[in-house]
Coordinates of C-alpha atoms (C1' of nucleotides) in Angstrom, one line a residue:
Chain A
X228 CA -12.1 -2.7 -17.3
X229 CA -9.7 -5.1 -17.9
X230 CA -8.2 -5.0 -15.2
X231 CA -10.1 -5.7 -11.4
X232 CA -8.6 -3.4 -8.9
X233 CA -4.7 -1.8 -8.6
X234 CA -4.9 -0.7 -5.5
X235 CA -1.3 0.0 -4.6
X236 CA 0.2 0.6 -8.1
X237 CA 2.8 -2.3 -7.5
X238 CA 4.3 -4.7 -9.4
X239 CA 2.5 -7.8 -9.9
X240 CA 5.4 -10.5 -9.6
X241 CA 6.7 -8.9 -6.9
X242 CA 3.4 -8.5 -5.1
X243 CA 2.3 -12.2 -5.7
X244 CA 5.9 -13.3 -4.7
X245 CA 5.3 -11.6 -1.4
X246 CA 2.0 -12.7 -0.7
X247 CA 4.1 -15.9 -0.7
X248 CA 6.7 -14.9 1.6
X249 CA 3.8 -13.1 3.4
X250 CA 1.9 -16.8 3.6
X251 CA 5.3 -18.4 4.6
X252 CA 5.6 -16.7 7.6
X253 CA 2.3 -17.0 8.5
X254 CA 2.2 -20.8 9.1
X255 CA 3.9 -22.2 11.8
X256 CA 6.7 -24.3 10.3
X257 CA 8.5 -25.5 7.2
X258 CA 6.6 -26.2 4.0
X259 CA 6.7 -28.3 1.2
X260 CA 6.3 -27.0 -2.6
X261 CA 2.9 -28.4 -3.2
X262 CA 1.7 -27.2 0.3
X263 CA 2.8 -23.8 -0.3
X264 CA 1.2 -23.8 -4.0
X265 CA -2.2 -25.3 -2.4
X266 CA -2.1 -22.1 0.4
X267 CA -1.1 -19.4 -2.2
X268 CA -3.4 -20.9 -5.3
X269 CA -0.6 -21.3 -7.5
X270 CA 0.9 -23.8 -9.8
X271 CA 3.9 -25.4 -8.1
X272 CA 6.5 -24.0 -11.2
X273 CA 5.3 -20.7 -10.3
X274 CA 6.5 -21.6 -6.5
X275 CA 8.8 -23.2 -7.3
X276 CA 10.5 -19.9 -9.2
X277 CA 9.9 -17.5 -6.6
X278 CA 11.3 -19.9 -3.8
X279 CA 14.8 -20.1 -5.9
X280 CA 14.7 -16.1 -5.6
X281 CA 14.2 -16.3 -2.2
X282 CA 16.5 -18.8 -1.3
X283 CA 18.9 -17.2 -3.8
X284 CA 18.8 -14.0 -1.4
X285 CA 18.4 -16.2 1.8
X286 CA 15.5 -14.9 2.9
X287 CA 13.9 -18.6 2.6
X288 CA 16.4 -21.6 3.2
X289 CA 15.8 -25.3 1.7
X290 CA 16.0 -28.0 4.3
X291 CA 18.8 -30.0 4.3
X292 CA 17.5 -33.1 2.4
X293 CA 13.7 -32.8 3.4
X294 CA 13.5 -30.4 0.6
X295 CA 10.9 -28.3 2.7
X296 CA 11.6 -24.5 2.9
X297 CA 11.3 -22.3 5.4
X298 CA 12.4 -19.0 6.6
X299 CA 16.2 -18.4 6.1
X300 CA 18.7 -15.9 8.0
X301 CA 18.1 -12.8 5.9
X302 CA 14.5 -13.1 7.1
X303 CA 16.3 -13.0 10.6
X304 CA 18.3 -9.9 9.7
X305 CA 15.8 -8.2 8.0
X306 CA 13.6 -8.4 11.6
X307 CA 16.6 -7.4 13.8
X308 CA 17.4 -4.4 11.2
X309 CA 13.7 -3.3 11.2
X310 CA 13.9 -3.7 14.8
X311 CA 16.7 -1.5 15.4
X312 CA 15.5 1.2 13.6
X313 CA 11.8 1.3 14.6
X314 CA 13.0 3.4 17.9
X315 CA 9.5 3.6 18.6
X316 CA 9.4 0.1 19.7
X317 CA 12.7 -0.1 21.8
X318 CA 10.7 3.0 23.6
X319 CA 7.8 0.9 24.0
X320 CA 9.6 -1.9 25.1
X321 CA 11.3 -0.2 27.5
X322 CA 9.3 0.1 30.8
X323 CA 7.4 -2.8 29.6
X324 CA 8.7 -5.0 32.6
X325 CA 7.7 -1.9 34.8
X326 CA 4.3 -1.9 33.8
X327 CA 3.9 -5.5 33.9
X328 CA 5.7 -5.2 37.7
X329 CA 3.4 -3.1 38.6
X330 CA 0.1 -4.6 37.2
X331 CA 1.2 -8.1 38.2
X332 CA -0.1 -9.4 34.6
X333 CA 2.1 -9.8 31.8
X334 CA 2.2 -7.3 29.6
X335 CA 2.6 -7.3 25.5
X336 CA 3.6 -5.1 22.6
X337 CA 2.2 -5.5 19.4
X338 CA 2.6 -4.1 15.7
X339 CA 0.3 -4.4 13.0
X340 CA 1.7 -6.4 9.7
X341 CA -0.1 -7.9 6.8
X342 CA -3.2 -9.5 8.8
X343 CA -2.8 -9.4 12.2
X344 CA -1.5 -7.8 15.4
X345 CA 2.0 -8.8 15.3
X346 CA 3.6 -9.5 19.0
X347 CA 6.9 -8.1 19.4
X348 CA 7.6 -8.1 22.6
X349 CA 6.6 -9.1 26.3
X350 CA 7.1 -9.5 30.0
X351 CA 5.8 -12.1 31.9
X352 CA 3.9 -11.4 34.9
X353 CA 3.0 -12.6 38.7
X354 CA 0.2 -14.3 37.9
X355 CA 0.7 -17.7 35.9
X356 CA -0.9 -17.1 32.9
X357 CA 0.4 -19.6 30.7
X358 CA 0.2 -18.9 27.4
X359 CA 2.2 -20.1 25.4
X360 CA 2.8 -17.2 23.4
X361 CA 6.0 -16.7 21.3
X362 CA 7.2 -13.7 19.6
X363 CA 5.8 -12.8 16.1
X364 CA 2.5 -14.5 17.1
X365 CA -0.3 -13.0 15.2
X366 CA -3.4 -11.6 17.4
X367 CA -6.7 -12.0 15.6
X368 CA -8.4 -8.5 15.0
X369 CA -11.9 -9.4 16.3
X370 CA -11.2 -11.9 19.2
X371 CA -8.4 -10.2 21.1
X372 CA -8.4 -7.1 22.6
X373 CA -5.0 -6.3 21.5
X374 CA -6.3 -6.6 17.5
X375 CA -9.2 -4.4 18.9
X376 CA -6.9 -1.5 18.9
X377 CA -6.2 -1.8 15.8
X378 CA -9.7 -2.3 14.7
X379 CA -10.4 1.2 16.4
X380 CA -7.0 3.4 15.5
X381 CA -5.5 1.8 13.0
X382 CA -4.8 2.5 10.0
X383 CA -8.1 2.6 7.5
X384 CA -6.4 1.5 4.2
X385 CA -4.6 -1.9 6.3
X386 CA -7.6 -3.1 8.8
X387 CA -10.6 -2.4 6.6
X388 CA -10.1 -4.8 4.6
X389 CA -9.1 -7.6 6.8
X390 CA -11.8 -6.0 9.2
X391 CA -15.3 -6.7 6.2
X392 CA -13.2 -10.2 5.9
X393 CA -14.0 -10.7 9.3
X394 CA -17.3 -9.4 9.2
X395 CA -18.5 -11.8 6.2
X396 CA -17.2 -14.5 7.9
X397 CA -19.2 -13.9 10.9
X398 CA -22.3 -13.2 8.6
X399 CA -22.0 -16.6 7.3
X400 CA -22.1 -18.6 10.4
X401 CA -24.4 -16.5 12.5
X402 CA -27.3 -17.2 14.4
X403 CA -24.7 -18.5 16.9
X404 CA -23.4 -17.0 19.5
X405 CA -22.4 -14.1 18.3
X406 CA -20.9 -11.2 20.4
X407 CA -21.9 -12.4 24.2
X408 CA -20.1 -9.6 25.7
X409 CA -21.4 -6.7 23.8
X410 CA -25.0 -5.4 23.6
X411 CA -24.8 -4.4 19.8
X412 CA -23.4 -6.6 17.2
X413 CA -22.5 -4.0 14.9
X414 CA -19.0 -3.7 14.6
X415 CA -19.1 -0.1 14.4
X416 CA -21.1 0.3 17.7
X417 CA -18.1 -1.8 19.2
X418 CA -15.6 0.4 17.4
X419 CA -17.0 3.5 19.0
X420 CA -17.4 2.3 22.5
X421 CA -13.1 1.3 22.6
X422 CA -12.5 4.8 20.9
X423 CA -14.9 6.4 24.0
X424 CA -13.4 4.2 26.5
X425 CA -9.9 4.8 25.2
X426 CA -8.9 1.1 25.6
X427 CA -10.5 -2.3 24.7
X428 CA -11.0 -5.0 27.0
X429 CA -12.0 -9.0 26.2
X430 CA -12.7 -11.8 28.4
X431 CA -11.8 -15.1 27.4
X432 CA -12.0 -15.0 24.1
X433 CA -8.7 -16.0 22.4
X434 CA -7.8 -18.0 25.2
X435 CA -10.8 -19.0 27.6
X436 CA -10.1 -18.1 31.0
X437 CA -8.1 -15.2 30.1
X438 CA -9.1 -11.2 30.5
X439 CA -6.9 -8.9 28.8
X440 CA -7.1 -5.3 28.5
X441 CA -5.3 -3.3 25.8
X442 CA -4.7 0.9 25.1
X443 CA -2.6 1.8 21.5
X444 CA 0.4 4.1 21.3
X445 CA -1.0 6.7 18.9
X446 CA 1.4 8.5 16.5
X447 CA 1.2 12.3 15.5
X448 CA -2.1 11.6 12.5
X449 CA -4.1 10.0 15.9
X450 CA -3.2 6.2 14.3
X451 CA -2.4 3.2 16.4
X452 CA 1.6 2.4 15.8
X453 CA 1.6 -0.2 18.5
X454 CA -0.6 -1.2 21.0
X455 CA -0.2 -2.7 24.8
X456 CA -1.3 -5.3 26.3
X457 CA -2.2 -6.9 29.5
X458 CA -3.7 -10.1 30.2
X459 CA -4.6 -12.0 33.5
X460 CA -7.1 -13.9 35.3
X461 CA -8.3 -11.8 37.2
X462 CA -12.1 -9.9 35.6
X463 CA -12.6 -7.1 37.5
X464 CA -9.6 -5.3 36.1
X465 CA -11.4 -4.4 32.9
X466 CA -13.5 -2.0 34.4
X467 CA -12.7 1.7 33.4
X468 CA -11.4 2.8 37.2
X469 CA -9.7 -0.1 37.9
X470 CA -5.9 0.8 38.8
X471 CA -4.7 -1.7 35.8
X472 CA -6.5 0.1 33.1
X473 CA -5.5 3.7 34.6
X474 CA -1.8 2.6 34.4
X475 CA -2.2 1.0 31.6
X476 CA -3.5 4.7 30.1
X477 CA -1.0 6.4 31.7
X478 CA 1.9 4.4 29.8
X479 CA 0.4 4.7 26.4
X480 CA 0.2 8.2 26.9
X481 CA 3.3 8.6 28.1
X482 CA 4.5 6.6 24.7
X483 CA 2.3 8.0 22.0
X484 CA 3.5 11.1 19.8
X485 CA 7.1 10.7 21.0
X486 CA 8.3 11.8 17.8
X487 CA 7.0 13.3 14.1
X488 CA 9.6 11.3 12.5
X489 CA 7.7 8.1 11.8
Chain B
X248 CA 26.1 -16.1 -24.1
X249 CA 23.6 -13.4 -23.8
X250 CA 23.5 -14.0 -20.6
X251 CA 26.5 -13.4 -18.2
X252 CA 25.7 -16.1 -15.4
X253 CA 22.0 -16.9 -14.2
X254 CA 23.6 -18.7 -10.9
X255 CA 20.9 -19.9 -9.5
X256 CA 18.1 -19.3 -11.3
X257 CA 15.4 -17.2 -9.9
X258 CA 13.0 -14.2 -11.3
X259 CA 15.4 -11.5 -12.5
X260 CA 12.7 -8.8 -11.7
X261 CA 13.0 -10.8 -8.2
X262 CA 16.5 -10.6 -7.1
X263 CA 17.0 -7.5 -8.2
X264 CA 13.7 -6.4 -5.8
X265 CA 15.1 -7.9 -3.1
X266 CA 18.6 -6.5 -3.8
X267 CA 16.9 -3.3 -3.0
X268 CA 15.6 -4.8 0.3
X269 CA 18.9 -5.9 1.1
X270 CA 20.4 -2.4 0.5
X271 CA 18.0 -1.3 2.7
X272 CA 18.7 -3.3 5.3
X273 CA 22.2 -2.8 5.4
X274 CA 22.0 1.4 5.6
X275 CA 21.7 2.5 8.9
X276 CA 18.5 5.0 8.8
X277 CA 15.2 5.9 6.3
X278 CA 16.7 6.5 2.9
X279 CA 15.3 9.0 -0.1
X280 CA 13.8 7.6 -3.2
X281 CA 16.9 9.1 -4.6
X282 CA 19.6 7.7 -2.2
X283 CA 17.6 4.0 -2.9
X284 CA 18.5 4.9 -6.8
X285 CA 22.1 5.7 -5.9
X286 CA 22.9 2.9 -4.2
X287 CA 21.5 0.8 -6.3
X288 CA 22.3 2.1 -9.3
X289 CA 19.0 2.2 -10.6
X290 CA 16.8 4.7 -12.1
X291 CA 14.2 6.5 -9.8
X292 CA 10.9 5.1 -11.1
X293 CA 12.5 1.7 -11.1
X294 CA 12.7 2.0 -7.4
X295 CA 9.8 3.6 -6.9
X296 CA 7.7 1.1 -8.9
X297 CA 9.6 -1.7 -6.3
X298 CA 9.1 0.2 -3.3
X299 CA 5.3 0.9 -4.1
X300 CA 5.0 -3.1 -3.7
X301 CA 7.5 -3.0 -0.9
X302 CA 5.0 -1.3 1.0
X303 CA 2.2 -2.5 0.0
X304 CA 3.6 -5.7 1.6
X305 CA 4.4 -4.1 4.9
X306 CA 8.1 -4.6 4.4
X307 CA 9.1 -0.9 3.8
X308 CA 6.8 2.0 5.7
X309 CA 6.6 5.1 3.8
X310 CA 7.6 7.9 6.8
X311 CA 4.9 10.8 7.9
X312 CA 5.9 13.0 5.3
X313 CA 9.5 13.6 5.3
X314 CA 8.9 10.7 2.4
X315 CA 11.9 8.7 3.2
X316 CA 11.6 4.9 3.3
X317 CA 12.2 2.4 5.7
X318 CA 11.5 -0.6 7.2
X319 CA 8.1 -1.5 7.8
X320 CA 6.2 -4.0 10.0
X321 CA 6.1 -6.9 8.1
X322 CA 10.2 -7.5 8.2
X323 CA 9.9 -7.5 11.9
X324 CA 7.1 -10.0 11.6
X325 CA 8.9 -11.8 9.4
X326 CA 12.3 -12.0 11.2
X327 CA 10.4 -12.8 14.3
X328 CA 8.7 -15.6 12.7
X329 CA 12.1 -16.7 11.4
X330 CA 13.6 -16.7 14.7
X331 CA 11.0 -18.9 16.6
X332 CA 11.7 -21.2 13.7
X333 CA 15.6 -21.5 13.9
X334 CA 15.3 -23.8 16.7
X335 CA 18.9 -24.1 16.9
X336 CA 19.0 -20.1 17.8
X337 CA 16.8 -20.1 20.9
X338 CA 18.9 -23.3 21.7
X339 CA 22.0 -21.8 21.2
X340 CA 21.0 -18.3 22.9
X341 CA 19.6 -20.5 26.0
X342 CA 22.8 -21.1 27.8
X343 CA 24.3 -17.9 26.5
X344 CA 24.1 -15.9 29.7
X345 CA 25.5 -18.8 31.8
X346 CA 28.3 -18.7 29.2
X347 CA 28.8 -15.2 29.6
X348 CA 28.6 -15.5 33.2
X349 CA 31.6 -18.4 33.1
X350 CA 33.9 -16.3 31.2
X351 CA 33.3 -12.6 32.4
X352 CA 32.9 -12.1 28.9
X353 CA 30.4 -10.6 26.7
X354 CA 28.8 -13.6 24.7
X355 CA 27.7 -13.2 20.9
X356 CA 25.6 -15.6 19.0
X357 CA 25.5 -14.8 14.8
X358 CA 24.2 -16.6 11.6
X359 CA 25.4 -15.8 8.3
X360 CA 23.0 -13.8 6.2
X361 CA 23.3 -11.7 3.3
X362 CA 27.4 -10.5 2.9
X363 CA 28.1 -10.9 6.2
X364 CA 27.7 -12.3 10.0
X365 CA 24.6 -10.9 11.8
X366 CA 24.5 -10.3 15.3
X367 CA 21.3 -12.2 16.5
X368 CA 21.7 -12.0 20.1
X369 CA 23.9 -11.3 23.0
X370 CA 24.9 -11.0 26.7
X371 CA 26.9 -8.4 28.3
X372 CA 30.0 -9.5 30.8
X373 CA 31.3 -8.6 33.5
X374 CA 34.2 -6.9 31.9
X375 CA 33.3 -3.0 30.7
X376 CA 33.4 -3.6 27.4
X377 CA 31.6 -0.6 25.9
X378 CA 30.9 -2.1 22.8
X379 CA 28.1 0.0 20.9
X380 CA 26.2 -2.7 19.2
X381 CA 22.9 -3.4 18.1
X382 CA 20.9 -6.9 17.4
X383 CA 21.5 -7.5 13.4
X384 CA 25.2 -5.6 13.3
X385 CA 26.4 -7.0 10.4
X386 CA 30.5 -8.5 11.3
X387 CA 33.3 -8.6 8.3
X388 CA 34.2 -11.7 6.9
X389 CA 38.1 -11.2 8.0
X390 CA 38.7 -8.7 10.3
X391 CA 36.4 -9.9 12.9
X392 CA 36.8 -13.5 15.0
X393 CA 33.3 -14.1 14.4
X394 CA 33.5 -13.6 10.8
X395 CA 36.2 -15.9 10.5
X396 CA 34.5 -18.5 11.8
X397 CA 32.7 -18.3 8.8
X398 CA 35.2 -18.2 6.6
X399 CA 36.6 -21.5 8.0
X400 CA 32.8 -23.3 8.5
X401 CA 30.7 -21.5 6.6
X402 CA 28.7 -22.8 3.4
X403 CA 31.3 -21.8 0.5
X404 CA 28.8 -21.3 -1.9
X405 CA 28.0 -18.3 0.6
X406 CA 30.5 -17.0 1.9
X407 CA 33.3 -17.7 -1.6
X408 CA 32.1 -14.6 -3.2
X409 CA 32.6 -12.0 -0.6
X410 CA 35.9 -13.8 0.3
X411 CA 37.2 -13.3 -3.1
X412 CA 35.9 -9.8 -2.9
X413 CA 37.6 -9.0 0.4
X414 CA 40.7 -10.5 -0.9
X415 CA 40.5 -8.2 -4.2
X416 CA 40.9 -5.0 -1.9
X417 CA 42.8 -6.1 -0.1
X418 CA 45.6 -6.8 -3.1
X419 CA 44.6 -3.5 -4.4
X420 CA 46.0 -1.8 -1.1
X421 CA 48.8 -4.1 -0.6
X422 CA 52.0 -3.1 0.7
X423 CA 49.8 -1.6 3.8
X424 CA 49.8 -3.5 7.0
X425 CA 48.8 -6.9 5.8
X426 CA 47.9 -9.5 8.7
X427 CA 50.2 -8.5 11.0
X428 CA 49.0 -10.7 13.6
X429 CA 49.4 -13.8 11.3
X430 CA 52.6 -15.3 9.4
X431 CA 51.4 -15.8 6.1
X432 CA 49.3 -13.7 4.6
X433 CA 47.8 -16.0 2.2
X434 CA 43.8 -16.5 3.7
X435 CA 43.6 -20.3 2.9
X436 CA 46.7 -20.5 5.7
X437 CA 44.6 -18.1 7.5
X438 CA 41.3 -21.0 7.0
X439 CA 43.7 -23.7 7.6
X440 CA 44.8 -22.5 10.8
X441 CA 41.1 -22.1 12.3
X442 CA 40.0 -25.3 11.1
X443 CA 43.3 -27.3 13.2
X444 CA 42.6 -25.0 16.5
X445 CA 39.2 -25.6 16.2
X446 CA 38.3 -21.3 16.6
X447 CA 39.1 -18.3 15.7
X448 CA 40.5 -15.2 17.2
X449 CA 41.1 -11.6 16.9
X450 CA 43.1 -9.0 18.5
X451 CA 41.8 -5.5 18.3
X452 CA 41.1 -5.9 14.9
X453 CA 37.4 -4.8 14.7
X454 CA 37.4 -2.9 17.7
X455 CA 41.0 -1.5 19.3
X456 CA 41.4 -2.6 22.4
X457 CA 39.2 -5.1 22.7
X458 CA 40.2 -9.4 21.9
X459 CA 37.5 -12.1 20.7
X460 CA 37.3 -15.8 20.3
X461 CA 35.1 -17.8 18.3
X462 CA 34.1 -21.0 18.2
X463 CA 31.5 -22.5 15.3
X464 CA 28.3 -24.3 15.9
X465 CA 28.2 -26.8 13.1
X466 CA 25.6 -28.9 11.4
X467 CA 25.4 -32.5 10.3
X468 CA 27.1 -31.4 7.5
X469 CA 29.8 -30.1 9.4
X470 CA 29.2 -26.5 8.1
X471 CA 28.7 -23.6 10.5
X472 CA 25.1 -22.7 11.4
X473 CA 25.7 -20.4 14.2
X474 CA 29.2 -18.9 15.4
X475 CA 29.3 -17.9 19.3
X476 CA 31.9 -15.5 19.8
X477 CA 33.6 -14.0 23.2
X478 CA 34.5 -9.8 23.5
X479 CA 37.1 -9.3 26.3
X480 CA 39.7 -6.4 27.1
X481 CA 42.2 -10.0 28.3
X482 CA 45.0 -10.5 25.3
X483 CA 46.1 -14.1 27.1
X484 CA 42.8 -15.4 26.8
X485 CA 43.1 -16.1 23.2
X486 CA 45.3 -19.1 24.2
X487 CA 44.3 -22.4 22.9
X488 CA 44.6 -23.7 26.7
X489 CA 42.8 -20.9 28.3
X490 CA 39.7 -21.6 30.5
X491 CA 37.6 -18.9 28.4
X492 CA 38.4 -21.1 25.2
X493 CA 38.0 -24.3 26.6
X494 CA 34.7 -23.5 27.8
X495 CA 33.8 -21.5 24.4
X496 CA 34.4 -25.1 22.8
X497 CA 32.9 -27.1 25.2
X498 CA 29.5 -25.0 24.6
X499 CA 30.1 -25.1 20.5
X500 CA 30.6 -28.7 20.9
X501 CA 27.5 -29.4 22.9
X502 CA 25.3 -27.0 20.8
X503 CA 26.7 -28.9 17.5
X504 CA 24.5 -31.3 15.6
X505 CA 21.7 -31.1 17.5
X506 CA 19.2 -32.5 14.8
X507 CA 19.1 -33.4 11.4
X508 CA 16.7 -31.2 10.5
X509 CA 18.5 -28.5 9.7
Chain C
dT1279 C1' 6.5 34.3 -5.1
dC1280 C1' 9.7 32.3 -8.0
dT1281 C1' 13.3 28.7 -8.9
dA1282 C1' 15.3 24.3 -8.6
dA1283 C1' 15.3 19.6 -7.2
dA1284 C1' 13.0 15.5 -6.2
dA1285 C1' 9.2 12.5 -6.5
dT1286 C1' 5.6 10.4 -9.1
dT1287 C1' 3.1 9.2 -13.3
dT1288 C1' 2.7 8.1 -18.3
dC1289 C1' 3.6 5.3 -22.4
dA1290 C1' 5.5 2.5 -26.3
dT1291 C1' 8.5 -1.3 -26.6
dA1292 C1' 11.4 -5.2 -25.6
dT1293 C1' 11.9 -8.4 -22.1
dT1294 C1' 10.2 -11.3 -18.9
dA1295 C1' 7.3 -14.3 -16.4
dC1296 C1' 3.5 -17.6 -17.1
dG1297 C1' 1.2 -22.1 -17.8
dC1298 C1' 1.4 -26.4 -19.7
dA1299 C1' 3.7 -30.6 -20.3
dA1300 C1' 7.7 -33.6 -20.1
dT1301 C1' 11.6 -35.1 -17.1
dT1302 C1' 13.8 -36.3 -13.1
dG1303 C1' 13.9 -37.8 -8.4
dA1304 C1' 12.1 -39.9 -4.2
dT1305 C1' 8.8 -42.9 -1.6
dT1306 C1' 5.5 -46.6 -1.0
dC1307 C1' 3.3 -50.8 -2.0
dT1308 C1' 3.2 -55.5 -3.6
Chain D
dA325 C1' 13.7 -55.9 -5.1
dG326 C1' 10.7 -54.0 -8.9
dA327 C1' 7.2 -51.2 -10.1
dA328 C1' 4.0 -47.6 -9.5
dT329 C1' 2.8 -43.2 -7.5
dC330 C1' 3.5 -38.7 -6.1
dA331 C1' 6.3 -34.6 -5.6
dA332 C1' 9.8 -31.6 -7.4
dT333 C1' 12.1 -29.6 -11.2
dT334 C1' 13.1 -28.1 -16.0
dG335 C1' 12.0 -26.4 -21.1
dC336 C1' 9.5 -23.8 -24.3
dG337 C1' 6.2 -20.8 -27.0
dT338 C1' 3.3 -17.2 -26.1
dA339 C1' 1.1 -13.3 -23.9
dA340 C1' 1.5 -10.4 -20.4
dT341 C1' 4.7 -7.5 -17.9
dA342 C1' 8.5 -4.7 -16.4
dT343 C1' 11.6 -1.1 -18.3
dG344 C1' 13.7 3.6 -19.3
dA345 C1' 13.1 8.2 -20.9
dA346 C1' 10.4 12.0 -20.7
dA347 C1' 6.4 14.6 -18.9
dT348 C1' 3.8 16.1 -14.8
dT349 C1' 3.2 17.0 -10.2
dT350 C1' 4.9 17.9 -5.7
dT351 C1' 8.2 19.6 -2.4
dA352 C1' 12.0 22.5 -0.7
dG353 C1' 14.8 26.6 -0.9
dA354 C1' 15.7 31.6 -2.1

DNA sequence: TCTAAAATTTCATATTACGCAATTGATTCT
DNA sequence: AGAATCAATTGCGTAATATGAAATTTTAGA
């Protein structure tokens, strides 16, 4: 009882150092010391330790006389090695620019990592939907339709947590408007509608103005390994018959359970 | 003196974690617990205890249940998240095509990571040259154009080691077919010849049949930060006058120095 | 079903990473 | 320009942690 809860059976250092790395990439540009101690609630020696590790391997690289650090070029080849070998996403991504052709919306593809749907790739579409989206943009689980997915087929042991996150958060601040577009506010009603439906759908709700609609690519255990995505302006196409959803199905399941190898 | 050299002073338990990662990267496929060890040179529950965090984090992915590891989601998340912050890539990538389009050539752009020069993007010519290469192919430090442009421009504290390295083999083969394309065979004539031409090039060195030409894009500091490199089937155009090196320079040049910031 | 190899877990011990505090370095204000 | 403030870095004793060898469980092959 000394100890609170080893849930992976890793090693500490290592796992705080990532949580570090993890926090790094999160934020949107280069950090200082202190700012990075003050996100990951440690003492800035502590920081200050890992980062020479990192920098040592070049996964983080020390501005030249700003002293802030950010992401270095192993972080870089790291990506483009995962990339490469995760064929699953190259076969994603392939008639990606096809679907989004013939949809007219632009079309996404998304990973889960660490907190977040995790945008790997996408094809702009016809309609001017300007988002100014880059790659590796997180998705939030709740408010998109493309972290919806994963709320519904991902993997237990990685959303649930983030997911009752989520949830306390809501209970804090509710009373407001909570859930306009959905009859029930339990999560797992919502859950269980998407899973019946096959796809979730989300009207402006990460970016107002904006419907998307979003189906997973399932792997051989029935788990989301990546999830598509379209978004556009235009409402009508989240109902269940409407020719963007159907193709939409029909390229997921064309994609899922390519292969038992991953 | 009980310690042989602490370099740069980082979390031992650290560097050798991420050495793992590194080793990772660099195979080709999903490696046994037991390869990991070999390659390594580690014992078995060492690298399992590593990976357990490893995936944990999201950076390695634990397959079905052939229970080979790879690379997980997180290290694409996290080189994504490094490439939309290496402004100087995107700006560097953004007239790559037009480049490519000038020359006939296929157009590389690469940053030095890890032990060698990594591939992060490129644009196929006009000229069939069936090069078989991935984003994040790792390029040798001497027998590839865009390598040397590294040796000539890169950070020394980087790139020394694996130089000193390459050069040991290469003495303990000797007597082989040593430079054949260059005079001396001593590599700071080699460096020294780069740096007064202003790039680097290669005759069927890496790949038989096939000539390259690199040019660096430097930083305030006047040390490479990105190399751009040119794949053709043309020997001439590795002539200091020809229009395929005067425009490689021209785009180096203009890419160069863009901001202090870096 | 039995055998062999690999993967995972356990455990005592030595090593390592931690926090606190002091030093150095850079920036701002008067 | 000098002083004061804040951030970044380094040193050190201690306590927690990672380590390697061996035991146990799981998987693959015969």
């Amino acid at each position: 009882m000394t100890n609170e809860n080893n849930h992976g059976q890793g090693l500490k250092s290592l796992d705080t150092a990532l949580g570090v790395l993890a926090i790094m990439a999160a934020q949107k540009g280069p950090l200082s010391l202190s700012e990075i101690g003050r996100a990951c609630s440690m003492p800035p020696s502590k920081v200050h330790r890992y980062l020479a590790s990192f920098v040592g391997a070049g996964l983080v690289k020390q501005q030249g006389r700003s002293g802030r650090y950010d992401l270095g070029p192993a972080a870089l080849q790291l990506g483009l090695a995962a990339l490469a070998r995760h064929s699953f996403v190259n076969a994603a991504a392939d008639g990606l620019s096809d679907l989004s052709g013939e949809t007219g919306m632009t079309a996404l593809l998304s990973v889960w990592a660490n907190q977040g749907a995790t945008v790997v790739r996408w094809e702009r579409g016809i309609t001017p939907t300007d988002m100014s989206m880059g790659l590796g943009t997180t998705l939030p689980l709740l408010n998109s339709a493309t972290g919806r997915v994963f709320l519904a087929w991902g993997a237990p042991r990685a959303v649930a947590p983030v997911r009752d996150a989520q949830f306390e958060q809501f209970a804090r601040r509710s009373g407001q408007s909570v859930d306009p577009d959905h009859t029930s506010t339990s999560i797992a009603a919502i859950v269980e509608s998407i899973r019946a439906d096959g796809y979730a759908s989300v009207v402006g709700r990460y970016i107002p103005g904006l419907v998307a609609i979003a189906a997973p690519v399932l792997d051989w255990q029935g788990e989301a390994q990546a999830a598509i995505t379209l978004v556009g302006i235009d409402p009508p196409v989240i109902a269940p018959d409407s020719p963007q959803v159907q193709c939409l199905l029909a390229y997921c399941a064309e994609k899922s359970v390519v292969r038992a190898s991953d």
